[in-house]
mmCIF file of C-alpha atoms in Angstrom:
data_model
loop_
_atom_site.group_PDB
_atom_site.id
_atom_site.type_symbol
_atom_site.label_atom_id
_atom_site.label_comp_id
_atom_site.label_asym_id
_atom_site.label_seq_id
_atom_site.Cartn_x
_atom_site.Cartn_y
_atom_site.Cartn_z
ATOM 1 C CA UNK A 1 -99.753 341.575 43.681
ATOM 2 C CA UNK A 2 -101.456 343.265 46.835
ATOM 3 C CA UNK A 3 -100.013 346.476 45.752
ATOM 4 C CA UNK A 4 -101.407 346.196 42.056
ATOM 5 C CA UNK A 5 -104.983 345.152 43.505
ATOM 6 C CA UNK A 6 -104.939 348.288 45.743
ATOM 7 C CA UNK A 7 -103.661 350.625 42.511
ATOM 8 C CA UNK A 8 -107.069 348.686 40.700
ATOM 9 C CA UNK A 9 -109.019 349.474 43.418
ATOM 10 C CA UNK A 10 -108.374 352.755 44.137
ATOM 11 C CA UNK A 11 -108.851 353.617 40.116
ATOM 12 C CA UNK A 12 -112.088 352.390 40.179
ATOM 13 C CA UNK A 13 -113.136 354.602 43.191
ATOM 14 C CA UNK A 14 -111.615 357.864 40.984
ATOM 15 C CA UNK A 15 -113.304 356.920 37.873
ATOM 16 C CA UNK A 16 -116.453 356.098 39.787
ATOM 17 C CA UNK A 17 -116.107 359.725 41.634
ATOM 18 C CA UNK A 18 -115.589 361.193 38.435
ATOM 19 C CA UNK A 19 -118.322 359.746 36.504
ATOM 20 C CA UNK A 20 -120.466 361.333 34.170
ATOM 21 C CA UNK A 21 -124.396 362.108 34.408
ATOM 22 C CA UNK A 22 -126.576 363.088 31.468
ATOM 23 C CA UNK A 23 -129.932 365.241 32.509
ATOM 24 C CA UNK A 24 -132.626 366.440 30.110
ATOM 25 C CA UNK A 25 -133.750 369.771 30.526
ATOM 26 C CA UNK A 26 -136.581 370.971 29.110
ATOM 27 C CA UNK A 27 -137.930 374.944 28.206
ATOM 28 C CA UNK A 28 -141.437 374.671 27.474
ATOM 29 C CA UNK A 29 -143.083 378.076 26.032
ATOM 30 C CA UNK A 30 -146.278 379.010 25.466
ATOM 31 C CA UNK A 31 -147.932 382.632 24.897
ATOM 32 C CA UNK A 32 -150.420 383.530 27.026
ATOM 33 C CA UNK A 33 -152.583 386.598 26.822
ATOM 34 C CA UNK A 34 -149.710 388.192 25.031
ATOM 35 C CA UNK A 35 -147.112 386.828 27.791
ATOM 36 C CA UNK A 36 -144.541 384.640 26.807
ATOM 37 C CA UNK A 37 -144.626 382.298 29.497
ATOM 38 C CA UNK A 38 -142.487 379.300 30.405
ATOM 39 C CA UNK A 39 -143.395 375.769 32.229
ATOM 40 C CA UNK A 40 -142.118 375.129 35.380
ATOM 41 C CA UNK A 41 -142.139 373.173 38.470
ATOM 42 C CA UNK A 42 -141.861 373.446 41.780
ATOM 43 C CA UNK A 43 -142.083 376.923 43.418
ATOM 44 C CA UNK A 44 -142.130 378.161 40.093
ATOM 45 C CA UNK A 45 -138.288 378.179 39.903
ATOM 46 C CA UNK A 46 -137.379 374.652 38.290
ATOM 47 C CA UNK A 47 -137.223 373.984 34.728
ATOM 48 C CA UNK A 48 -139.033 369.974 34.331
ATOM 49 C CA UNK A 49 -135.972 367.934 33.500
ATOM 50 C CA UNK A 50 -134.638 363.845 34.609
ATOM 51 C CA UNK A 51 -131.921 362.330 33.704
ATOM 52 C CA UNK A 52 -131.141 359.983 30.686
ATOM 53 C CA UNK A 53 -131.249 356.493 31.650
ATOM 54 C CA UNK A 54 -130.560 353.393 29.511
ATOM 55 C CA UNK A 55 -134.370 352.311 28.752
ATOM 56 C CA UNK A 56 -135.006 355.571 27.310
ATOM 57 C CA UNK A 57 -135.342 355.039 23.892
ATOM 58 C CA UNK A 58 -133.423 358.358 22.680
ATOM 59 C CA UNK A 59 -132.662 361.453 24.302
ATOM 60 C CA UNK A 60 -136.237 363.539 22.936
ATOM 61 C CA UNK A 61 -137.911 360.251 24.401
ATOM 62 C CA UNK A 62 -136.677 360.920 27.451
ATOM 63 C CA UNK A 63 -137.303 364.288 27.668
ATOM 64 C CA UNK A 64 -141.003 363.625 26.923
ATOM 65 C CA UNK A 65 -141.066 361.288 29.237
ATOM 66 C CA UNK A 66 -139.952 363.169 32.045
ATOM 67 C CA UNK A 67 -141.971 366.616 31.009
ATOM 68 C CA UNK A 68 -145.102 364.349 31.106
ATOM 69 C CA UNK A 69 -144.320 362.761 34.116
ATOM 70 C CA UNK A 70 -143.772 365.654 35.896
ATOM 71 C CA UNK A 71 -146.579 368.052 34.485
ATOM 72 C CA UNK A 72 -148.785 366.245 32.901
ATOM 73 C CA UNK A 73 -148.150 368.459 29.642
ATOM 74 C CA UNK A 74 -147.250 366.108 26.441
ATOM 75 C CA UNK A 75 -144.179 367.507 24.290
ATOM 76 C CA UNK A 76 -145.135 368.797 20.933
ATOM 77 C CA UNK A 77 -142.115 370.669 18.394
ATOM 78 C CA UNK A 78 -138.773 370.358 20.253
ATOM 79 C CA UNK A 79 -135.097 371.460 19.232
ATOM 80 C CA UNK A 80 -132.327 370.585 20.983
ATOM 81 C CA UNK A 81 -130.987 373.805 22.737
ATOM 82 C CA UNK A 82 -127.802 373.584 24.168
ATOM 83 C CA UNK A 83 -125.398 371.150 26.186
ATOM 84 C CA UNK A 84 -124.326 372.594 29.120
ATOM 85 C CA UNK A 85 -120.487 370.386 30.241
ATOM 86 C CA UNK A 86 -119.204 373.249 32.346
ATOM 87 C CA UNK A 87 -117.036 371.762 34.877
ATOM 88 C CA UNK A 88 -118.317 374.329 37.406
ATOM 89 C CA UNK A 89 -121.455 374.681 36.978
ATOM 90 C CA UNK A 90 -123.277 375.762 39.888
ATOM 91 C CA UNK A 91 -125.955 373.957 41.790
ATOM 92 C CA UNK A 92 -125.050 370.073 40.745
ATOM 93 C CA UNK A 93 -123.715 369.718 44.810
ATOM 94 C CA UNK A 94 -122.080 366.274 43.262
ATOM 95 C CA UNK A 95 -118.691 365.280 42.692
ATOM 96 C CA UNK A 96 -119.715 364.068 39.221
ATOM 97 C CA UNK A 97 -119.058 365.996 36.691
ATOM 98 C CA UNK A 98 -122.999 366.554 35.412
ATOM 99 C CA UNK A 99 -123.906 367.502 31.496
ATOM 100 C CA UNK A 100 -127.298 369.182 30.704
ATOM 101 C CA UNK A 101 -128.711 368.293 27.255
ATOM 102 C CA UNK A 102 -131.600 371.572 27.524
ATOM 103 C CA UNK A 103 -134.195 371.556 24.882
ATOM 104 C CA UNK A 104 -136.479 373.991 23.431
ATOM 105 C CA UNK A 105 -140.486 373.308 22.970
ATOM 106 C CA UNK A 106 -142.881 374.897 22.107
ATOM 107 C CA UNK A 107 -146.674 374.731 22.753
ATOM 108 C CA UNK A 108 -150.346 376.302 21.690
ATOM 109 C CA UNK A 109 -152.209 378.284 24.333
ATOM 110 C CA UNK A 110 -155.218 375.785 24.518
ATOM 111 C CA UNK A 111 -152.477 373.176 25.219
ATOM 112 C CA UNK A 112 -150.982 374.933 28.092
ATOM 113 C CA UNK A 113 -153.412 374.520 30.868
ATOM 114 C CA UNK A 114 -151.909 374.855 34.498
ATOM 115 C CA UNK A 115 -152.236 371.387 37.096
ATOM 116 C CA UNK A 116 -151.533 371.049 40.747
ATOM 117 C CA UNK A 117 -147.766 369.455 39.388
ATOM 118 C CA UNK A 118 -146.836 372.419 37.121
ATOM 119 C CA UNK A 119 -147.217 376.135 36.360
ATOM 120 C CA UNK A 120 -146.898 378.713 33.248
ATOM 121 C CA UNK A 121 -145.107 382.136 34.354
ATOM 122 C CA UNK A 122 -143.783 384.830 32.266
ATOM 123 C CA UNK A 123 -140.444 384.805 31.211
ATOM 124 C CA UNK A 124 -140.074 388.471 32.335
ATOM 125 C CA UNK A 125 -140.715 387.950 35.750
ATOM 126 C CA UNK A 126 -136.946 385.896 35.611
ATOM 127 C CA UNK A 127 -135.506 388.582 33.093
ATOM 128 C CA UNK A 128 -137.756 392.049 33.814
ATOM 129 C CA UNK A 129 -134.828 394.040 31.856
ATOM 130 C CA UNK A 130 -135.523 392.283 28.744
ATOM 131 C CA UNK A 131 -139.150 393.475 28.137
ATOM 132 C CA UNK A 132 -138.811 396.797 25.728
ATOM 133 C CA UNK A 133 -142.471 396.865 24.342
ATOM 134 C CA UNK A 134 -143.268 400.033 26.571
ATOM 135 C CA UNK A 135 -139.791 401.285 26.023
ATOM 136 C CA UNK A 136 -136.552 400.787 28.178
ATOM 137 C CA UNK A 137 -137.900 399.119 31.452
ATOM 138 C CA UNK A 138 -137.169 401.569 34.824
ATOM 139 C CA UNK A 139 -134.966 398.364 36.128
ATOM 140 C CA UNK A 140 -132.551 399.160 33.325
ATOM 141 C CA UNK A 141 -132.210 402.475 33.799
ATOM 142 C CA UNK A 142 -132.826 403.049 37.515
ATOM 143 C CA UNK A 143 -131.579 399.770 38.775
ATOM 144 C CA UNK A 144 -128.906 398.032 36.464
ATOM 145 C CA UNK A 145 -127.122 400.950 34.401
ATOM 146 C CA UNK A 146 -125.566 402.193 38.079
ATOM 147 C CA UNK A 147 -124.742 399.000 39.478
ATOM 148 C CA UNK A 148 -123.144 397.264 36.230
ATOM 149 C CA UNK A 149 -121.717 400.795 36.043
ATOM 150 C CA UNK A 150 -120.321 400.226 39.844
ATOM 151 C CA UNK A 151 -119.186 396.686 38.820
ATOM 152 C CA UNK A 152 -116.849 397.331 35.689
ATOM 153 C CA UNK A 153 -115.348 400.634 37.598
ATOM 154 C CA UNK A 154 -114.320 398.340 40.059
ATOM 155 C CA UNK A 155 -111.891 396.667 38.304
ATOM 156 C CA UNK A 156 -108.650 396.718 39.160
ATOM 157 C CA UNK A 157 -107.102 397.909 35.731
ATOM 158 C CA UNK A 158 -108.042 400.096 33.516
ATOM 159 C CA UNK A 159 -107.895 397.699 30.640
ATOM 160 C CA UNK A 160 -110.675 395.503 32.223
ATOM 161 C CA UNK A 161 -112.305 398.652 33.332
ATOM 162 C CA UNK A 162 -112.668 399.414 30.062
ATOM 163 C CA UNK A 163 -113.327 396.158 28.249
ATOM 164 C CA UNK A 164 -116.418 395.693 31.470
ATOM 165 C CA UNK A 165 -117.908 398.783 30.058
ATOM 166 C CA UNK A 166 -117.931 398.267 26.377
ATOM 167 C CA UNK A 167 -119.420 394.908 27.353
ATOM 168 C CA UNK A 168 -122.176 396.508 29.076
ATOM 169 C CA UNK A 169 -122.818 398.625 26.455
ATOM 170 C CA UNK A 170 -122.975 396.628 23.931
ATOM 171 C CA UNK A 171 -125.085 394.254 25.324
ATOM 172 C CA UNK A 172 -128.190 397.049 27.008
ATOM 173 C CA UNK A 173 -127.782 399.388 24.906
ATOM 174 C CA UNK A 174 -126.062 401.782 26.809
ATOM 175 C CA UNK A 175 -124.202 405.262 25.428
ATOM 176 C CA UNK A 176 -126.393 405.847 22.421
ATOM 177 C CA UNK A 177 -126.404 402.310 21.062
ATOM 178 C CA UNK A 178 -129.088 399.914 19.470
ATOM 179 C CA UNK A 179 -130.555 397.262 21.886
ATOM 180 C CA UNK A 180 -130.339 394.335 20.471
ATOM 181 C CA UNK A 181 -132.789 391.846 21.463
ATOM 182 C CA UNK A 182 -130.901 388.759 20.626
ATOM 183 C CA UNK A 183 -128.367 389.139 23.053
ATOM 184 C CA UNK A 184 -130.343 387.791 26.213
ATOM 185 C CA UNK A 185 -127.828 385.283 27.496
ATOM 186 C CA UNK A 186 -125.023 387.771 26.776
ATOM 187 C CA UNK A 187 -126.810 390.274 29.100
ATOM 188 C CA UNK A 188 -127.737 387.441 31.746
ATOM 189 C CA UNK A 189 -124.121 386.466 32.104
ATOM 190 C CA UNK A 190 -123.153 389.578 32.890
ATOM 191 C CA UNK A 191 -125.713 390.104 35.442
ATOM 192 C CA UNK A 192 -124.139 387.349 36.884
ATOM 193 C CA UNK A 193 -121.086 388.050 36.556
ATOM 194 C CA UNK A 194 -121.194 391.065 38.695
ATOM 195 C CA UNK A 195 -122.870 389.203 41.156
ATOM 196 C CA UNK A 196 -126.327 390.896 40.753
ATOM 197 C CA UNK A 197 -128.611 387.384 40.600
ATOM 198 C CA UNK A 198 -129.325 385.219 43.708
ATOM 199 C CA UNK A 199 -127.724 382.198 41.204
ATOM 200 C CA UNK A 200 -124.247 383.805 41.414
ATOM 201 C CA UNK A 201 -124.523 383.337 45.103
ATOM 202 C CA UNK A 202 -121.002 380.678 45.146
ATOM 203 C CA UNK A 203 -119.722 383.612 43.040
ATOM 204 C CA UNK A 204 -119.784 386.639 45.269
ATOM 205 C CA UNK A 205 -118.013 387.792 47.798
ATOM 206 C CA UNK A 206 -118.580 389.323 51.229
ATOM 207 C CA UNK A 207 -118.730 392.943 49.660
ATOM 208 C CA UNK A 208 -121.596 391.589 46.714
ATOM 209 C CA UNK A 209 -123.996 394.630 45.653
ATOM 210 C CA UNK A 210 -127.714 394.419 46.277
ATOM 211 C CA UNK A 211 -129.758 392.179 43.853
ATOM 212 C CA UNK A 212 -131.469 393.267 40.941
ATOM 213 C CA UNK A 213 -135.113 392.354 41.750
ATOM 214 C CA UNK A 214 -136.205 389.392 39.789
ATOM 215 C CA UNK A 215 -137.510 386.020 40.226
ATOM 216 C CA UNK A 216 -134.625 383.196 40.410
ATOM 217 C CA UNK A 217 -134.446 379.511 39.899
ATOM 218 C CA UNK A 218 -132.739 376.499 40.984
ATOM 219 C CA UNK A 219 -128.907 375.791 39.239
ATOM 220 C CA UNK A 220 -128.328 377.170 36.102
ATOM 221 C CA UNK A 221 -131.765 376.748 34.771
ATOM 222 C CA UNK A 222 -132.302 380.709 34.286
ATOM 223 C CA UNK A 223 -129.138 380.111 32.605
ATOM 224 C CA UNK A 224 -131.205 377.698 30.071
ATOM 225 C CA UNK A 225 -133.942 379.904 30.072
ATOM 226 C CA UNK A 226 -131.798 383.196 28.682
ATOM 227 C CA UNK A 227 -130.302 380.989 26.356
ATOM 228 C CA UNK A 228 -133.941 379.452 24.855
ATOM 229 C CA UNK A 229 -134.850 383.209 24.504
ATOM 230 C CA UNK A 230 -131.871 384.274 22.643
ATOM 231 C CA UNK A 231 -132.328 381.677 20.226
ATOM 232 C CA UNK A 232 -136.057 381.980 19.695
ATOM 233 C CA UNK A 233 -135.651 385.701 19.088
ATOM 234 C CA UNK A 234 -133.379 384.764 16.061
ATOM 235 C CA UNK A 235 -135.339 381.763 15.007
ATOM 236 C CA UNK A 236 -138.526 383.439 14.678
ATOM 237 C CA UNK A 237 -136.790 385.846 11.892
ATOM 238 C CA UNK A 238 -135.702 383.159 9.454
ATOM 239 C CA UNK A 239 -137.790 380.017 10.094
ATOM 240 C CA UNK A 240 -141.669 379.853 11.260
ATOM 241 C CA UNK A 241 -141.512 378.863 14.465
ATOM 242 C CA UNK A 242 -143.878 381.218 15.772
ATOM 243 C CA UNK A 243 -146.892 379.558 13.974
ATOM 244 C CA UNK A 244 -146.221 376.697 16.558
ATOM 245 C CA UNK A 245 -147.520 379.054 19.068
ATOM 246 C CA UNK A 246 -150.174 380.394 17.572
ATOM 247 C CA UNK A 247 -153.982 378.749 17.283
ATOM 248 C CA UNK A 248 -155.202 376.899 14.325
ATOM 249 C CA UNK A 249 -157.117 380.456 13.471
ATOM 250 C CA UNK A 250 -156.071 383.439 14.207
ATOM 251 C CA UNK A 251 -155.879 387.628 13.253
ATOM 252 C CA UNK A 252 -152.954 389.266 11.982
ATOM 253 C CA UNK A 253 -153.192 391.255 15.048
ATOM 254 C CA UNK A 254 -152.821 388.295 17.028
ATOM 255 C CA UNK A 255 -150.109 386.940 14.869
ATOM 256 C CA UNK A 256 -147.928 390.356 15.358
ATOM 257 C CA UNK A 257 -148.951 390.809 19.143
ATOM 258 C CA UNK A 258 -147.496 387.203 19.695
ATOM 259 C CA UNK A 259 -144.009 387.864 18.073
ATOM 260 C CA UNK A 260 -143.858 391.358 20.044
ATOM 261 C CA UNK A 261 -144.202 389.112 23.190
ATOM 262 C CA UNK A 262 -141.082 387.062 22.389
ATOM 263 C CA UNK A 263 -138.930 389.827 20.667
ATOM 264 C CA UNK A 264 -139.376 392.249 23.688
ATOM 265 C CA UNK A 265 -140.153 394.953 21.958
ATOM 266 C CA UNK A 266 -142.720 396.742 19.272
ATOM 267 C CA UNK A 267 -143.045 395.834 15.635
ATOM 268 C CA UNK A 268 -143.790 398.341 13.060
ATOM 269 C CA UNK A 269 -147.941 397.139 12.176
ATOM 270 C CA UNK A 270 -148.031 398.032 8.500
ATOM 271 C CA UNK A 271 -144.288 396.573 7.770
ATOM 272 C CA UNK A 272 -145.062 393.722 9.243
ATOM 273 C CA UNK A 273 -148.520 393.333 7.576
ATOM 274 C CA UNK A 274 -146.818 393.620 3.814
ATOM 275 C CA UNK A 275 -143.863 391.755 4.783
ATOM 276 C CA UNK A 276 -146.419 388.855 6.082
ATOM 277 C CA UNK A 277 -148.167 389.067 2.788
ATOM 278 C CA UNK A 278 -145.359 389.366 0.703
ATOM 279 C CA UNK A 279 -143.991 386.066 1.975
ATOM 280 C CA UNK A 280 -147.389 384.444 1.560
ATOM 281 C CA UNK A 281 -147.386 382.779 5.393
ATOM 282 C CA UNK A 282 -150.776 382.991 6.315
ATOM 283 C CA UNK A 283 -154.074 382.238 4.189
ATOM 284 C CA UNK A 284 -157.830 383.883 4.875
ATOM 285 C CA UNK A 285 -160.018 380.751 6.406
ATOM 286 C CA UNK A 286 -162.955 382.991 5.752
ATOM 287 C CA UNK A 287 -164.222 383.313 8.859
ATOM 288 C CA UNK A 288 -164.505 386.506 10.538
ATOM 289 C CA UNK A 289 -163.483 387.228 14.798
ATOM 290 C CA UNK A 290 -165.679 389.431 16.397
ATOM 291 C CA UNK A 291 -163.634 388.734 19.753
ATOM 292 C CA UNK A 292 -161.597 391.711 19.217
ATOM 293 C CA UNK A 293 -162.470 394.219 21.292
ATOM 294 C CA UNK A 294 -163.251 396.768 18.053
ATOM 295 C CA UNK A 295 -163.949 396.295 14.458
ATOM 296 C CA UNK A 296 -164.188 392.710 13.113
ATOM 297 C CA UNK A 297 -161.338 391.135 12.177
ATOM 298 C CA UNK A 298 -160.407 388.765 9.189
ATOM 299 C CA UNK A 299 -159.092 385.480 10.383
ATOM 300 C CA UNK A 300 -156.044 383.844 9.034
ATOM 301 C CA UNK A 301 -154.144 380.115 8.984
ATOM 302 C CA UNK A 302 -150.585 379.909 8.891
ATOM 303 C CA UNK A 303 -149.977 378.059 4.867
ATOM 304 C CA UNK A 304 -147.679 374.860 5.688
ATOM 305 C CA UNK A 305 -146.838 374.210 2.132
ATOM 306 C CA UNK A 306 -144.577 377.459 2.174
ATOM 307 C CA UNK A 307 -141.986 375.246 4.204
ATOM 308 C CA UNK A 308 -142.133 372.806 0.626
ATOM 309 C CA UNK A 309 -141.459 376.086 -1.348
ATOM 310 C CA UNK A 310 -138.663 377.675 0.564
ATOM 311 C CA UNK A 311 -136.048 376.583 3.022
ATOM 312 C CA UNK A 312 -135.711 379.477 5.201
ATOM 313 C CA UNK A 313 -138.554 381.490 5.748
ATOM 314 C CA UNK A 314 -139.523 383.558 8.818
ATOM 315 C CA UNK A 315 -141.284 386.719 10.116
ATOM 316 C CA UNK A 316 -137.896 388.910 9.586
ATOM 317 C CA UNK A 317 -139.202 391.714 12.807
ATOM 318 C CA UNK A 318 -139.638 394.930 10.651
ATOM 319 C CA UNK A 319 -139.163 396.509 14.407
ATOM 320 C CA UNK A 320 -140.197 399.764 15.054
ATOM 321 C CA UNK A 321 -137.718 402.076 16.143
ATOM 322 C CA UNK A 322 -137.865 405.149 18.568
#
């Protein structure tokens, strides 16, 4: 009987060391003064997140709870990003085994003011490499090329040596190929992998290469970051997202300036002008800006009842290349 009450006993202490805890992360994005910029906390390195507890309503409740609590900034369009279950994910310092339920929102310029509890920063100053809009960033070339170069000769076969370098490739571009700005999280992870991020810390050894210079953040959360990019950069070609960034008025110039900011790179202006009009997203208010900086500009509205006419709809990026 003793022996059966210890056996309970000592169950209950594994299950309760091997519980499960549900956070809510959120990545809140805004564009600001053609800077895609994201919300954070603390020294500018912590995503606003809490974790689920039983009087939250649902999980978005919670989230919006917690976002509000901690900046002050209400929640407008959300999507749930991505669960992150990993059973080593870095940064948790618990013996639980900790899911992240991450969330994407989005927000309107005149809604993002800064307070003392929060701040907006651009997402390039976590992911410099990713911003092509004045052409392949020097950090690319100068800084990453030679040391992910460095990292995949340094296999130990020549089959991973290989399979390290296609990888590369593939995902910057390298050796003549296109750059693909979708594949943020696939370049982030290997960035960490070779051990060139202050995140992958636990990861390196006592030979790890220099850093790439970038800003960090706590845990995974530039993890959750990458991935909110990658997926926005593929949303905003077949649904029309970007509108929820955009003011209630606005110019076309504005419109295409905005969507340059979160692709990363330059858009082809008469393209995406016809392709805008051909698509019939945005209607004339009939009011003209003269807060241009040049010749007046016509202002436009983006038309909601084009998401009654047709289910998938977006700006579709008519990039320019060279």
């Amino acid at each position: 009987m003793d022996k059966q009450a210890k056996g309970t006993k000592k169950d209950r202490a594994a299950v309760k060391a091997d519980e499960v805890t549900v956070d809510l992360i959120a990545f809140v994005v805004a564009v600001n003064e053609n800077e895609p910029c994201v919300l954070t906390i603390g020294q500018a390195d912590t995503l606003p997140s809490g974790p689920f507890a039983l009087e939250h309503r649902s999980l978005q409740s919670g989230l919006r709870g917690w976002v509000e609590q901690q900046t002050g900034h209400p929640l407008g369009y959300i999507e749930q990003l991505y669960t992150f279950a990993d059973r080593d994910r870095i940064g948790s310092g618990r013996r639980q085994r900790a899911i992240s339920i991450s969330y994407l929102a989005l927000t309107r310029k005149e809604q993002a003011a800064s307070s003392p509890k929060c701040g907006w920063r651009s997402w390039y100053e976590y992911f410099p490499w990713e911003d092509h809009r004045s052409g392949t960033p020097p950090i690319e070339l100068d800084v990453l090329r030679p040391r992910l170069i460095e990292w995949a000769d340094g296999a130990g076969d020549a089959a991973t040596r290989r399979e390290r370098r296609q990888r590369t490739a593939t995902a910057f571009g390298f050796d003549g190929r296109h750059w693909n700005e979708e594949l943020a999280l696939q370049r982030y992870e290997l960035i960490y992998e070779a051990g060139l991020v202050q995140e992958a810390g636990s990861a390196r050894d006592a030979t790890r290469p220099s850093l790439v210079p970038s800003k960090s953040m706590v845990a995974d959360h530039r993890r959750i970051v990458a991935t909110g990019i990658a997926r926005l950069r593929s949303k905003i070609k077949y649904r029309p997202v970007v509108f929820e960034l955009m003011p209630q008025s606005f110019t076309l110039l504005q419109l295409q300036r905005t969507v340059e900011a979160l692709a990363g790179r330059l858009i082809n202006k008469p393209n995406f002008r016809r392709l805008i009009e051909q698509q019939e997203l945005v209607e004339e208010t009939g009011e003209i800006s003269v807060d241009t900086g040049g010749r007046p500009a016509r202002l436009y509205r983006f038309r909601h009842a084009v998401l009654d006419e047709t289910p998938i709809v977006g700006t579709k990026l008519p990039v320019a290349r060279g």
